[in-house]
Amino acid sequence: MITCSVPYKAFNFPVGERHVQIEETPIFGSIVIRWEYEHDNELIEVMLLVNAIRQRDASAIIELVCPYVPFSRQDRVHVKGEPLSIQFVANCINASRFERVTITDPHSDVTPALLERCTVIEQHEIFGPVLQYQREFVLVSPDGGALKKVYKLAAIVKAEAVIECSKRRDVRTGAIDGVVVPSYYAQYAGYEAIIVDDICDGGKTFVELAKALQREGAKKITLMVTHGFFTKGLGVFEGLIDHIYTRKGQVK
């Protein structure tokens, strides 16, 4: 979904091409485009919108707020023949010459490194205030990729410990077939377990992690993910995860 501080309308021509038109209103100050990613076609709309604004005023100051940068998980080439997708998206955004691009909790450091004039809202800035007065809990990192951010959050809240878990994958398919919880978790099993990560797509990782934590004695489990897409719905967490928070607030 795209919103803009300059009113505009958008539609598709019968052949499928996107068209935008800004309304005949004066342009004052900085223009802010907010892009809450839902599908890839929105990238075209953002760039068309910027072009339309600059057709009206070539010197217009335009900012982009894009909390979730699409393709940010595709930040490396795994096998020959694949694109470096995040580089392509970053090049498109950079070509629009935004005065500033504000993103939230990028999947890795690659995204802000590729984006020009980029400002990052970090994960601990979002969840720190939520946990400010929370007591008797541990923070759970589902894998090594989330660990650095989890420790940043732990540094500003009253967590009893950080539990460093790891994913177990099928070596033939790469699919997640379980999560390993470290043995030292046993001494914290009576505390609320708060799983923290940047993205929830279908939720397989968190379902398997919640099962593993329950087997180790966890009584209450909360999930905090900055970008919650929940493509399989929230029902997959029933009986496993008690509460879910995203950057937009509590969703369960």
Tab-separated table of C-alpha atoms in Angstrom:
chain	number	residue	atom	x	y	z
A	1	MET	CA	0.000	0.000	0.000
A	2	ILE	CA	1.294	3.426	-0.971
A	3	THR	CA	0.284	6.755	0.524
A	4	CYS	CA	1.640	10.181	-0.312
A	5	SER	CA	1.408	13.626	1.238
A	6	VAL	CA	0.478	14.865	-2.246
A	7	PRO	CA	-2.942	13.416	-3.197
A	8	TYR	CA	-2.912	11.217	-6.289
A	9	LYS	CA	-4.926	8.553	-8.038
A	10	ALA	CA	-3.726	5.367	-9.684
A	11	PHE	CA	-5.239	2.776	-11.991
A	12	ASN	CA	-4.298	0.109	-14.521
A	13	PHE	CA	-4.871	0.429	-18.236
A	14	PRO	CA	-6.682	-2.595	-19.739
A	15	VAL	CA	-3.370	-4.050	-20.930
A	16	GLY	CA	-2.133	-3.959	-17.326
A	17	GLU	CA	0.141	-0.914	-17.306
A	18	ARG	CA	0.049	1.189	-14.148
A	19	HIS	CA	-0.795	4.893	-14.361
A	20	VAL	CA	-0.637	7.575	-11.680
A	21	GLN	CA	-1.772	11.192	-11.652
A	22	ILE	CA	-1.162	13.699	-8.870
A	23	GLU	CA	-3.951	16.142	-8.122
A	24	GLU	CA	-3.728	19.798	-9.069
A	25	THR	CA	-2.682	20.983	-5.617
A	26	PRO	CA	0.242	23.240	-4.683
A	27	ILE	CA	3.419	21.436	-3.657
A	28	PHE	CA	4.950	22.805	-0.476
A	29	GLY	CA	7.878	21.577	1.616
A	30	SER	CA	9.037	17.993	1.756
A	31	ILE	CA	6.835	15.335	0.160
A	32	VAL	CA	6.639	12.000	1.962
A	33	ILE	CA	5.808	8.760	0.182
A	34	ARG	CA	5.051	5.842	2.517
A	35	TRP	CA	5.316	2.356	1.053
A	36	GLU	CA	3.922	-0.510	3.120
A	37	TYR	CA	4.913	-3.434	0.929
A	38	GLU	CA	2.137	-5.759	-0.243
A	39	HIS	CA	3.233	-6.768	-3.760
A	40	ASP	CA	6.014	-6.161	-6.255
A	41	ASN	CA	3.980	-3.944	-8.610
A	42	GLU	CA	4.103	-1.216	-5.988
A	43	LEU	CA	7.760	-0.569	-6.847
A	44	ILE	CA	6.661	0.611	-10.299
A	45	GLU	CA	3.972	2.801	-8.759
A	46	VAL	CA	6.448	4.457	-6.391
A	47	MET	CA	8.806	5.315	-9.234
A	48	LEU	CA	5.975	6.588	-11.446
A	49	LEU	CA	4.722	8.725	-8.566
A	50	VAL	CA	8.170	10.267	-8.046
A	51	ASN	CA	8.407	10.999	-11.764
A	52	ALA	CA	4.967	12.634	-11.767
A	53	ILE	CA	5.935	14.865	-8.837
A	54	ARG	CA	9.173	15.908	-10.529
A	55	GLN	CA	7.279	16.675	-13.732
A	56	ARG	CA	5.347	19.232	-11.679
A	57	ASP	CA	8.379	20.476	-9.732
A	58	ALA	CA	11.848	19.293	-10.721
A	59	SER	CA	13.292	20.609	-7.440
A	60	ALA	CA	10.760	18.846	-5.195
A	61	ILE	CA	12.192	17.339	-2.005
A	62	ILE	CA	10.835	13.802	-1.686
A	63	GLU	CA	11.323	11.341	1.170
A	64	LEU	CA	10.529	7.632	1.131
A	65	VAL	CA	9.379	5.735	4.209
A	66	CYS	CA	9.616	2.024	3.445
A	67	PRO	CA	9.503	-0.017	6.677
A	68	TYR	CA	9.984	-3.381	4.971
A	69	VAL	CA	12.300	-3.288	1.957
A	70	PRO	CA	11.175	-6.055	-0.423
A	71	PHE	CA	13.755	-8.615	-1.538
A	72	SER	CA	15.949	-7.780	1.468
A	73	ARG	CA	16.260	-11.495	2.262
A	74	GLN	CA	17.739	-12.030	-1.199
A	75	ASP	CA	20.953	-10.268	-0.225
A	76	ARG	CA	23.457	-12.715	-1.695
A	77	VAL	CA	23.832	-14.966	-4.719
A	78	HIS	CA	23.663	-18.574	-3.535
A	79	VAL	CA	24.040	-20.323	-6.885
A	80	LYS	CA	25.174	-19.261	-10.320
A	81	GLY	CA	22.344	-17.784	-12.360
A	82	GLU	CA	20.525	-16.027	-9.491
A	83	PRO	CA	20.104	-12.254	-9.334
A	84	LEU	CA	21.270	-10.151	-6.411
A	85	SER	CA	17.678	-9.032	-5.981
A	86	ILE	CA	18.131	-6.487	-3.189
A	87	GLN	CA	20.774	-4.698	-5.264
A	88	PHE	CA	18.281	-4.327	-8.123
A	89	VAL	CA	15.606	-2.908	-5.798
A	90	ALA	CA	18.106	-0.549	-4.146
A	91	ASN	CA	19.228	0.701	-7.561
A	92	CYS	CA	15.611	1.474	-8.467
A	93	ILE	CA	15.066	3.381	-5.231
A	94	ASN	CA	18.376	5.256	-5.560
A	95	ALA	CA	17.469	6.279	-9.118
A	96	SER	CA	14.529	8.242	-7.708
A	97	ARG	CA	16.954	10.530	-5.808
A	98	PHE	CA	15.057	10.639	-2.540
A	99	GLU	CA	16.218	13.179	0.007
A	100	ARG	CA	15.992	10.436	2.624
A	101	VAL	CA	14.946	6.788	2.739
A	102	THR	CA	13.742	5.532	6.121
A	103	ILE	CA	13.610	1.785	6.646
A	104	THR	CA	12.872	-0.395	9.677
A	105	ASP	CA	14.924	-3.310	10.984
A	106	PRO	CA	16.460	-4.493	7.692
A	107	HIS	CA	17.131	-8.205	7.360
A	108	SER	CA	20.879	-7.626	7.146
A	109	ASP	CA	23.416	-4.813	6.843
A	110	VAL	CA	23.419	-5.252	3.068
A	111	THR	CA	20.206	-3.273	2.530
A	112	PRO	CA	21.216	-0.015	4.267
A	113	ALA	CA	24.672	-0.302	2.682
A	114	LEU	CA	23.100	-0.304	-0.784
A	115	LEU	CA	20.538	2.444	-0.179
A	116	GLU	CA	21.656	6.050	-0.489
A	117	ARG	CA	20.773	8.582	2.257
A	118	CYS	CA	19.309	5.776	4.334
A	119	THR	CA	18.043	6.110	7.912
A	120	VAL	CA	17.417	2.905	9.887
A	121	ILE	CA	14.915	2.422	12.701
A	122	GLU	CA	16.374	-0.497	14.634
A	123	GLN	CA	14.530	-3.388	16.222
A	124	HIS	CA	15.403	-2.449	19.808
A	125	GLU	CA	13.857	0.988	19.227
A	126	ILE	CA	10.537	-0.716	18.480
A	127	PHE	CA	10.396	-3.453	21.103
A	128	GLY	CA	12.427	-1.770	23.841
A	129	PRO	CA	9.509	0.450	24.954
A	130	VAL	CA	7.121	-2.539	24.851
A	131	LEU	CA	9.340	-4.489	27.261
A	132	GLN	CA	10.373	-1.510	29.378
A	133	TYR	CA	8.392	-2.602	32.425
A	134	GLN	CA	8.334	-6.332	31.710
A	135	ARG	CA	9.904	-8.622	34.305
A	136	GLU	CA	10.725	-12.345	34.592
A	137	PHE	CA	11.329	-13.164	30.953
A	138	VAL	CA	14.084	-14.407	28.697
A	139	LEU	CA	14.781	-13.350	25.124
A	140	VAL	CA	15.035	-16.197	22.637
A	141	SER	CA	17.041	-15.937	19.427
A	142	PRO	CA	15.825	-18.510	16.861
A	143	ASP	CA	19.192	-18.620	15.067
A	144	GLY	CA	22.562	-16.943	14.759
A	145	GLY	CA	21.261	-14.386	12.270
A	146	ALA	CA	18.986	-12.788	14.859
A	147	LEU	CA	21.487	-12.905	17.707
A	148	LYS	CA	23.152	-9.500	17.332
A	149	LYS	CA	19.808	-7.702	17.338
A	150	VAL	CA	18.526	-9.731	20.288
A	151	TYR	CA	21.555	-8.741	22.352
A	152	LYS	CA	20.983	-5.080	21.471
A	153	LEU	CA	17.452	-5.416	22.815
A	154	ALA	CA	18.652	-7.309	25.895
A	155	ALA	CA	20.998	-4.426	26.731
A	156	ILE	CA	18.092	-2.022	27.327
A	157	VAL	CA	15.474	-4.280	28.968
A	158	LYS	CA	15.370	-6.462	32.083
A	159	ALA	CA	15.737	-9.876	30.468
A	160	GLU	CA	16.968	-12.677	32.714
A	161	ALA	CA	19.004	-14.191	29.867
A	162	VAL	CA	19.369	-14.566	26.121
A	163	ILE	CA	18.690	-18.084	24.858
A	164	GLU	CA	20.692	-18.851	21.713
A	165	CYS	CA	18.832	-21.456	19.656
A	166	SER	CA	19.671	-22.899	16.243
A	167	LYS	CA	17.684	-24.334	13.343
A	168	ARG	CA	18.010	-27.953	12.267
A	169	ARG	CA	17.623	-28.432	8.517
A	170	ASP	CA	17.225	-31.361	6.164
A	171	VAL	CA	20.586	-31.431	4.366
A	172	ARG	CA	18.957	-32.620	1.132
A	173	THR	CA	16.167	-30.041	0.862
A	174	GLY	CA	17.236	-27.212	3.179
A	175	ALA	CA	13.809	-27.321	4.839
A	176	ILE	CA	13.614	-26.656	8.581
A	177	ASP	CA	12.776	-29.858	10.416
A	178	GLY	CA	13.322	-28.662	13.963
A	179	VAL	CA	14.993	-26.219	16.328
A	180	VAL	CA	17.676	-26.954	18.908
A	181	VAL	CA	17.235	-25.333	22.327
A	182	PRO	CA	20.459	-25.170	24.392
A	183	SER	CA	20.621	-27.227	27.578
A	184	TYR	CA	21.085	-24.178	29.811
A	185	TYR	CA	17.516	-23.089	28.983
A	186	ALA	CA	16.250	-25.518	31.653
A	187	GLN	CA	17.140	-23.112	34.458
A	188	TYR	CA	14.937	-20.415	32.858
A	189	ALA	CA	11.963	-22.580	31.851
A	190	GLY	CA	9.749	-20.908	34.448
A	191	TYR	CA	10.179	-17.496	32.831
A	192	GLU	CA	8.169	-16.154	29.917
A	193	ALA	CA	10.025	-16.954	26.689
A	194	ILE	CA	10.000	-14.028	24.244
A	195	ILE	CA	11.119	-15.026	20.748
A	196	VAL	CA	12.542	-12.100	18.774
A	197	ASP	CA	13.235	-11.920	15.031
A	198	ASP	CA	12.851	-9.535	12.107
A	199	ILE	CA	10.430	-11.345	9.764
A	200	CYS	CA	7.612	-13.854	10.045
A	201	ASP	CA	6.476	-15.201	6.702
A	202	GLY	CA	4.594	-18.486	7.105
A	203	GLY	CA	5.844	-19.036	10.654
A	204	LYS	CA	7.453	-22.488	10.343
A	205	THR	CA	10.555	-21.445	12.310
A	206	PHE	CA	8.513	-20.086	15.214
A	207	VAL	CA	6.106	-23.015	15.305
A	208	GLU	CA	9.012	-25.457	15.582
A	209	LEU	CA	10.787	-23.259	18.134
A	210	ALA	CA	7.663	-22.957	20.292
A	211	LYS	CA	7.243	-26.750	20.232
A	212	ALA	CA	10.860	-27.194	21.317
A	213	LEU	CA	10.497	-24.635	24.118
A	214	GLN	CA	7.322	-26.321	25.373
A	215	ARG	CA	9.086	-29.666	25.430
A	216	GLU	CA	11.724	-28.034	27.623
A	217	GLY	CA	9.087	-26.739	30.044
A	218	ALA	CA	8.081	-23.281	28.754
A	219	LYS	CA	4.682	-22.240	30.097
A	220	LYS	CA	4.229	-18.894	28.317
A	221	ILE	CA	5.660	-17.954	24.917
A	222	THR	CA	5.495	-14.572	23.176
A	223	LEU	CA	6.635	-13.789	19.640
A	224	MET	CA	7.994	-10.377	18.628
A	225	VAL	CA	8.674	-9.919	14.920
A	226	THR	CA	9.228	-6.541	13.322
A	227	HIS	CA	7.633	-7.447	10.008
A	228	GLY	CA	4.717	-9.828	10.394
A	229	PHE	CA	3.272	-11.133	7.130
A	230	PHE	CA	1.707	-14.321	8.546
A	231	THR	CA	1.054	-15.778	5.112
A	232	LYS	CA	-0.281	-18.993	6.690
A	233	GLY	CA	-2.514	-17.071	9.082
A	234	LEU	CA	-2.300	-16.748	12.871
A	235	GLY	CA	-4.022	-20.082	13.406
A	236	VAL	CA	-0.733	-21.976	13.002
A	237	PHE	CA	0.374	-20.563	16.378
A	238	GLU	CA	-2.652	-21.726	18.367
A	239	GLY	CA	-1.692	-23.678	21.455
A	240	LEU	CA	1.950	-22.724	20.959
A	241	ILE	CA	2.366	-18.948	21.151
A	242	ASP	CA	0.306	-16.868	23.557
A	243	HIS	CA	0.951	-13.341	22.267
A	244	ILE	CA	2.374	-11.837	19.069
A	245	TYR	CA	3.729	-8.309	18.538
A	246	THR	CA	4.924	-6.565	15.385
A	247	ARG	CA	6.103	-3.032	14.705
A	248	LYS	CA	2.402	-2.144	14.328
A	249	GLY	CA	1.494	-3.398	17.802
A	250	GLN	CA	-0.062	-6.508	19.289
A	251	VAL	CA	-1.799	-8.784	16.784
A	252	LYS	CA	-2.552	-11.775	19.064
